[in-house]
Tab-separated table of C-alpha atoms in Angstrom:
chain	number	residue	atom	x	y	z
A	1	MET	CA	-4.188	3.881	9.942
A	2	ILE	CA	-3.554	4.722	6.499
A	3	ARG	CA	-2.863	8.860	7.079
A	4	PHE	CA	-3.052	9.385	3.002
A	5	PHE	CA	-2.532	7.442	-0.588
A	6	LEU	CA	-0.487	8.981	-3.068
A	7	LEU	CA	0.272	8.246	-6.342
A	8	GLN	CA	3.217	10.728	-8.291
A	9	ASN	CA	5.026	10.418	-11.437
A	10	ARG	CA	8.792	11.028	-11.543
A	11	GLN	CA	8.289	14.547	-12.431
A	12	GLY	CA	6.331	15.494	-9.443
A	13	LYS	CA	2.441	14.970	-10.734
A	14	THR	CA	0.516	13.562	-8.504
A	15	ARG	CA	-2.262	11.353	-10.359
A	16	LEU	CA	-4.091	10.332	-7.489
A	17	SER	CA	-4.481	11.517	-3.888
A	18	LYS	CA	-6.391	10.155	-1.100
A	19	TRP	CA	-6.183	12.001	2.426
A	20	TYR	CA	-7.720	10.382	5.243
A	21	PHE	CA	-7.868	13.102	7.468
A	22	PRO	CA	-9.080	17.126	7.560
A	23	ILE	CA	-5.938	19.207	6.023
A	24	GLY	CA	-6.039	22.044	4.300
A	25	GLU	CA	-5.031	22.130	0.247
A	26	SER	CA	-2.094	24.345	0.925
A	27	GLU	CA	-0.964	21.835	3.703
A	28	LYS	CA	-1.380	18.627	1.244
A	29	LYS	CA	0.066	20.655	-1.594
A	30	ARG	CA	3.422	21.398	0.751
A	31	ILE	CA	3.000	17.487	1.779
A	32	GLU	CA	2.777	16.234	-1.515
A	33	THR	CA	5.906	18.020	-2.963
A	34	ASN	CA	8.302	16.995	0.091
A	35	VAL	CA	7.127	13.273	-0.207
A	36	HIS	CA	7.958	13.114	-4.112
A	37	ARG	CA	11.126	15.226	-3.035
A	38	MET	CA	11.784	12.310	-0.379
A	39	VAL	CA	10.751	9.197	-2.904
A	40	VAL	CA	12.483	10.048	-5.843
A	41	SER	CA	16.111	11.483	-4.323
A	42	ARG	CA	16.499	8.392	-1.914
A	43	ASP	CA	18.950	6.341	-2.979
A	44	LYS	CA	17.834	2.479	-4.252
A	45	LYS	CA	20.014	0.373	-1.923
A	46	TYR	CA	17.934	1.642	1.148
A	47	THR	CA	14.477	0.622	2.245
A	48	ASN	CA	11.486	1.523	0.736
A	49	PHE	CA	10.127	2.965	4.373
A	50	ILE	CA	10.618	6.813	5.663
A	51	GLU	CA	9.651	7.888	9.023
A	52	HIS	CA	8.581	11.409	8.596
A	53	SER	CA	7.108	13.774	11.431
A	54	THR	CA	4.628	11.681	12.988
A	55	TYR	CA	4.167	9.108	10.306
A	56	LYS	CA	5.909	6.528	8.264
A	57	LEU	CA	6.365	6.675	4.781
A	58	ILE	CA	6.176	3.694	2.404
A	59	TYR	CA	6.617	3.619	-1.221
A	60	ARG	CA	6.924	1.423	-4.341
A	61	ARG	CA	8.022	2.807	-7.909
A	62	TYR	CA	6.129	0.788	-10.711
A	63	ALA	CA	7.590	2.226	-14.314
A	64	GLY	CA	7.705	5.734	-13.637
A	65	LEU	CA	5.346	5.791	-10.696
A	66	PHE	CA	5.546	6.162	-7.029
A	67	PHE	CA	2.769	4.899	-4.809
A	68	THR	CA	3.173	6.042	-1.922
A	69	VAL	CA	1.082	5.188	2.126
A	70	ALA	CA	1.392	7.320	5.032
A	71	VAL	CA	0.412	5.296	8.197
A	72	ASP	CA	0.819	5.540	11.865
A	73	VAL	CA	4.514	4.841	12.988
A	74	THR	CA	3.460	1.558	14.994
A	75	ASP	CA	1.946	0.253	11.603
A	76	ASN	CA	3.436	-2.862	9.988
A	77	GLU	CA	5.651	-1.470	7.320
A	78	LEU	CA	5.438	-4.905	5.069
A	79	ALA	CA	1.634	-5.011	5.408
A	80	TYR	CA	1.588	-1.886	3.755
A	81	LEU	CA	4.376	-2.590	1.350
A	82	GLU	CA	2.412	-5.443	0.041
A	83	SER	CA	-1.025	-3.473	0.398
A	84	ILE	CA	0.457	-1.218	-2.291
A	85	HIS	CA	1.465	-4.276	-4.385
A	86	LEU	CA	-2.017	-5.902	-4.660
A	87	PHE	CA	-3.607	-1.837	-5.040
A	88	VAL	CA	-1.250	-2.121	-8.386
A	89	GLU	CA	-2.522	-5.937	-9.240
A	90	LEU	CA	-5.945	-4.216	-8.746
A	91	LEU	CA	-5.564	-1.796	-11.493
A	92	ASP	CA	-3.292	-4.091	-13.563
A	93	SER	CA	-6.413	-6.684	-13.709
A	94	TYR	CA	-8.675	-4.156	-14.311
A	95	PHE	CA	-6.956	-1.635	-17.108
A	96	SER	CA	-5.179	-4.719	-18.692
A	97	ASN	CA	-1.432	-4.158	-18.283
A	98	VAL	CA	-2.703	-0.613	-16.646
A	99	CYS	CA	-0.367	2.583	-17.530
A	100	GLU	CA	-0.391	6.413	-16.410
A	101	LEU	CA	-2.518	7.379	-18.929
A	102	ASP	CA	-5.267	4.787	-17.833
A	103	ILE	CA	-5.009	7.086	-14.541
A	104	VAL	CA	-5.535	10.204	-15.882
A	105	PHE	CA	-8.043	9.486	-18.168
A	106	ASN	CA	-9.875	7.004	-15.324
A	107	PHE	CA	-9.235	8.797	-12.138
A	108	ASN	CA	-13.040	8.033	-11.388
A	109	LYS	CA	-13.069	4.252	-12.006
A	110	VAL	CA	-9.528	4.200	-9.450
A	111	TYR	CA	-11.219	6.224	-6.899
A	112	ASN	CA	-13.627	3.761	-7.012
A	113	ILE	CA	-11.352	0.989	-6.859
A	114	LEU	CA	-9.501	2.538	-3.832
A	115	ASP	CA	-12.282	3.133	-1.994
A	116	GLU	CA	-13.388	-0.323	-2.504
A	117	TYR	CA	-9.777	-1.720	-1.391
A	118	MET	CA	-9.354	0.944	1.702
A	119	LEU	CA	-12.226	2.482	3.562
A	120	ALA	CA	-11.727	5.244	5.996
A	121	GLY	CA	-8.017	5.109	6.400
A	122	GLU	CA	-8.053	0.831	6.860
A	123	ILE	CA	-7.764	-1.695	4.509
A	124	ALA	CA	-11.537	-3.001	3.960
A	125	GLU	CA	-11.236	-6.291	1.838
A	126	THR	CA	-7.744	-7.867	0.445
A	127	SER	CA	-9.619	-10.069	-2.336
A	128	LYS	CA	-8.898	-8.982	-5.530
A	129	LYS	CA	-11.690	-10.843	-7.061
A	130	GLU	CA	-14.415	-9.637	-4.449
A	131	ILE	CA	-12.719	-5.850	-4.984
A	132	LEU	CA	-13.158	-6.204	-8.769
A	133	GLU	CA	-16.159	-7.641	-8.739
A	134	ARG	CA	-18.209	-4.759	-6.692
A	135	VAL	CA	-16.178	-2.432	-8.851
A	136	ARG	CA	-17.772	-3.808	-12.179
A	137	LEU	CA	-21.345	-3.648	-10.070
A	138	LEU	CA	-21.048	-0.501	-9.534
A	139	GLU	CA	-20.257	0.183	-12.992
A	140	LYS	CA	-23.431	-1.126	-13.899
A	141	LEU	CA	-25.044	1.056	-11.689
A	142	GLU	CA	-23.799	3.925	-13.136
C-alpha cells in the first residue's frame, strides 16, 4: 500500500504531496524534509530504494524534480518505480512536455491525474489512455 506520494524540486520545495494515512501537518513537514534530504544526498551509483523506519522510499529523478513514493516494506519496489514512470508519462502526455511550472500553475489538474491513477493508497488504473480520457471528461464537467 502507498503511504504517501511526493513531488519535490532540487531545492526541497514540495510541489505535490498526497498522503494516504492520517498524519499531522508538523509531522508531514518533518517527513518531507527528511525524505528530500535522503533522496538528494544519495549517490547515483546506489539503487532508487531506501528503507526508512516502517516503510520503503522509492524515488526517481526527472530533470530537476524528484518523484517519491513511500510504500509498505513488503511491496514490490520495481512495480512502484514503474508507476512513477507512468505518472510522469501521464503528465507529459497531458501537458505536452511537462515542466515544473506546469505542475505549479496547474496543480489541481495534476491532483486530478494522480487521483485517477492512485486511489486510497493503491494503483487504480494503469491504462494511460483511460486515465487521460477520464481527466478530460472531468474537465468538460467543470
